[in-house]
Amino acid sequence: MAKVTIIGASGRVGQFAAYSVSQIPFVTKIILFGREGNEDVLEGTKWDFIDSFAALGRNLKLFWSVDPKELKDSDIVIITAGIPRCNGQDRLDLAKKNADLIRMYAEMISKNAPESIIFVVSNPVDIMTAVALKYSGFPQNRVFGLGTHLDSMRLKSFVANHFQVHVSEVHTRIIGEHGNSMVPLWSATTIGGIQISNLPAFASLPKEEMVHWVKTAGSHIIAKSGATVYGPGAAIASLVKTVLGNENRILTVSAYIKSEVHDIGNVCIGVPARLNRMGAFPVPIRISEDEVKKFQESVEKIRIVTAEVIEELES
Ligand SMILES: NC(=O)c1ccc[n+]([C@@H]2O[C@H](COP(=O)([O-])OP(=O)(O)OC[C@H]3O[C@@H](n4cnc5c(N)ncnc54)[C@H](O)[C@@H]3O)[C@@H](O)[C@H]2O)c1
Ligand SMILES: O=C(O)C[C@H](O)C(=O)O
């Protein structure tokens, strides 16, 4: 039995995330939360969802609201509200505009659902996670962001295709910024449990092209269809299932690190974390020298923008 609230439920990602979350068997209550003025969209979406539940034989309670009090007793609150980037923009261009909103929602969640877990999706997700952490006042494990989970899924799909294996045979991850400075961890990539560099086909793997595609996948999709929706929505639901199902899977989310990756820390960024009913717990890891260098660069980039955004919020 679990209650999930989606803030930004009138938006594209919020709607598909809500739909994907509604398919998790133990989710029994969903609140589609939106801002005043969007009541009609939320009302229409609610009834559309209820039709889908009838068709699929799902039995759960689903409401919409613009009243913060309805956040009460949420087990997890997903924040998808915020401006998305347009064709040609970088995710970091959204930082200052979305920070005010995330701050407002973090304070609202802290007041109305003080025991919940906050799951940030809005971009730039690493910085918005830091803003949500600061202004909710929640412990570090109870605030995390989608981070590089979606990027890791994108890479996984390419690797599985290249090796002609089912995606479940591929374990790979990308750490760092959900953006240009992301770092693929080939040292932590296995296929069928075998370290990828021990497979002869690794030599012909077009690694650079694959990573380039992962880095540009979001902008490519936005340029063609206007928004990324189904990838993020499904990725969000799989993390919600992992957390609420207390699965203790290790997935790559944006979380506050202290010193887990070669003593680099004091920032929210994409790292492998154990996810369970208490939230996200970064796993101490050791990676190759080259990967550490790139991760450090990614961290410093995010650290600077995070500091600028928080400074502006405080002024
Ligand atoms: N982390 C990821 O991997 C990932 C993936 C996809 C989208 N995103 C981000 O999610 C966010 C939403 O994307 P989308 O495509 O659903 O956008 P959208 O424009 O379809 O929806 C935006 C939502 O935010 C709400 N919103 C916008 N400004 C608001 C304000 N000032 N006050 C209150 N609510 C406001 C809207 O009402 C709507 O519900 C964007 O920031 C986007 O970049 C992140
Ligand atoms: O690329 C975007 O702006 C949306 C999202 O971060 C994504 O990677 O799909």
PDB file of N, CA, C and O and ligand atoms in Angstrom, residues 85 91 123 150-151 154 178 217-219 222 228 232, ligand 2:
ATOM      1  N   ARG A  85      13.450  22.320 -21.684  1.00  0.00           N
ATOM      2  CA  ARG A  85      14.273  23.098 -22.626  1.00  0.00           C
ATOM      3  C   ARG A  85      13.657  23.038 -24.020  1.00  0.00           C
ATOM      4  O   ARG A  85      12.949  22.084 -24.382  1.00  0.00           O
ATOM      5  N   ARG A  91      20.300  21.994 -20.801  1.00  0.00           N
ATOM      6  CA  ARG A  91      19.468  21.849 -19.594  1.00  0.00           C
ATOM      7  C   ARG A  91      19.839  22.899 -18.539  1.00  0.00           C
ATOM      8  O   ARG A  91      18.983  23.383 -17.808  1.00  0.00           O
ATOM      9  N   ASN A 123      14.516  19.652 -14.693  1.00  0.00           N
ATOM     10  CA  ASN A 123      15.898  19.939 -15.089  1.00  0.00           C
ATOM     11  C   ASN A 123      16.332  21.347 -14.751  1.00  0.00           C
ATOM     12  O   ASN A 123      15.488  22.233 -14.635  1.00  0.00           O
ATOM     13  N   LEU A 150      18.364   7.601 -16.639  1.00  0.00           N
ATOM     14  CA  LEU A 150      17.859   7.532 -18.018  1.00  0.00           C
ATOM     15  C   LEU A 150      19.024   7.411 -19.011  1.00  0.00           C
ATOM     16  O   LEU A 150      18.951   6.634 -19.973  1.00  0.00           O
ATOM     17  N   ASP A 151      20.113   8.134 -18.759  1.00  0.00           N
ATOM     18  CA  ASP A 151      21.289   8.028 -19.635  1.00  0.00           C
ATOM     19  C   ASP A 151      21.852   6.605 -19.586  1.00  0.00           C
ATOM     20  O   ASP A 151      22.256   6.057 -20.620  1.00  0.00           O
ATOM     21  N   ARG A 154      19.758   4.455 -21.682  1.00  0.00           N
ATOM     22  CA  ARG A 154      20.017   4.696 -23.109  1.00  0.00           C
ATOM     23  C   ARG A 154      21.268   3.931 -23.554  1.00  0.00           C
ATOM     24  O   ARG A 154      21.277   3.307 -24.617  1.00  0.00           O
ATOM     25  N   HIS A 178      23.733  14.925 -15.445  1.00  0.00           N
ATOM     26  CA  HIS A 178      22.756  14.569 -16.486  1.00  0.00           C
ATOM     27  C   HIS A 178      22.888  15.677 -17.531  1.00  0.00           C
ATOM     28  O   HIS A 178      22.113  16.617 -17.578  1.00  0.00           O
ATOM     29  N   ALA A 217      20.736  12.449 -26.972  1.00  0.00           N
ATOM     30  CA  ALA A 217      19.430  11.797 -27.172  1.00  0.00           C
ATOM     31  C   ALA A 217      18.275  12.743 -26.826  1.00  0.00           C
ATOM     32  O   ALA A 217      17.311  12.867 -27.593  1.00  0.00           O
ATOM     33  N   GLY A 218      18.393  13.408 -25.661  1.00  0.00           N
ATOM     34  CA  GLY A 218      17.310  14.301 -25.236  1.00  0.00           C
ATOM     35  C   GLY A 218      17.071  15.401 -26.263  1.00  0.00           C
ATOM     36  O   GLY A 218      15.927  15.644 -26.682  1.00  0.00           O
ATOM     37  N   SER A 219      18.148  16.057 -26.723  1.00  0.00           N
ATOM     38  CA  SER A 219      17.959  17.172 -27.666  1.00  0.00           C
ATOM     39  C   SER A 219      17.451  16.667 -29.014  1.00  0.00           C
ATOM     40  O   SER A 219      16.649  17.328 -29.675  1.00  0.00           O
ATOM     41  N   ILE A 222      13.736  16.002 -28.525  1.00  0.00           N
ATOM     42  CA  ILE A 222      13.025  17.284 -28.407  1.00  0.00           C
ATOM     43  C   ILE A 222      12.911  17.953 -29.781  1.00  0.00           C
ATOM     44  O   ILE A 222      11.857  18.477 -30.160  1.00  0.00           O
ATOM     45  N   THR A 228      10.787  14.660 -24.425  1.00  0.00           N
ATOM     46  CA  THR A 228      10.998  13.262 -24.062  1.00  0.00           C
ATOM     47  C   THR A 228       9.949  12.924 -23.013  1.00  0.00           C
ATOM     48  O   THR A 228       9.761  13.674 -22.052  1.00  0.00           O
ATOM     49  N   PRO A 232      11.584   8.924 -19.950  1.00  0.00           N
ATOM     50  CA  PRO A 232      11.605   9.398 -18.564  1.00  0.00           C
ATOM     51  C   PRO A 232      10.462   8.810 -17.731  1.00  0.00           C
ATOM     52  O   PRO A 232      10.681   8.383 -16.596  1.00  0.00           O
TER      53      PRO A 232
HETATM   54  O1  LIG B   2      16.825  16.299 -22.643  1.00  0.00           O
HETATM   55  C1  LIG B   2      15.974  16.874 -21.953  1.00  0.00           C
HETATM   56  O2  LIG B   2      15.912  18.102 -21.838  1.00  0.00           O
HETATM   57  C2  LIG B   2      14.953  16.038 -21.240  1.00  0.00           C
HETATM   58  C3  LIG B   2      15.601  14.987 -20.393  1.00  0.00           C
HETATM   59  O3  LIG B   2      16.588  15.502 -19.567  1.00  0.00           O
HETATM   60  C4  LIG B   2      16.113  13.828 -21.196  1.00  0.00           C
HETATM   61  O4  LIG B   2      17.296  13.522 -21.138  1.00  0.00           O
HETATM   62  O5  LIG B   2      15.289  13.185 -21.872  1.00  0.00           O
END
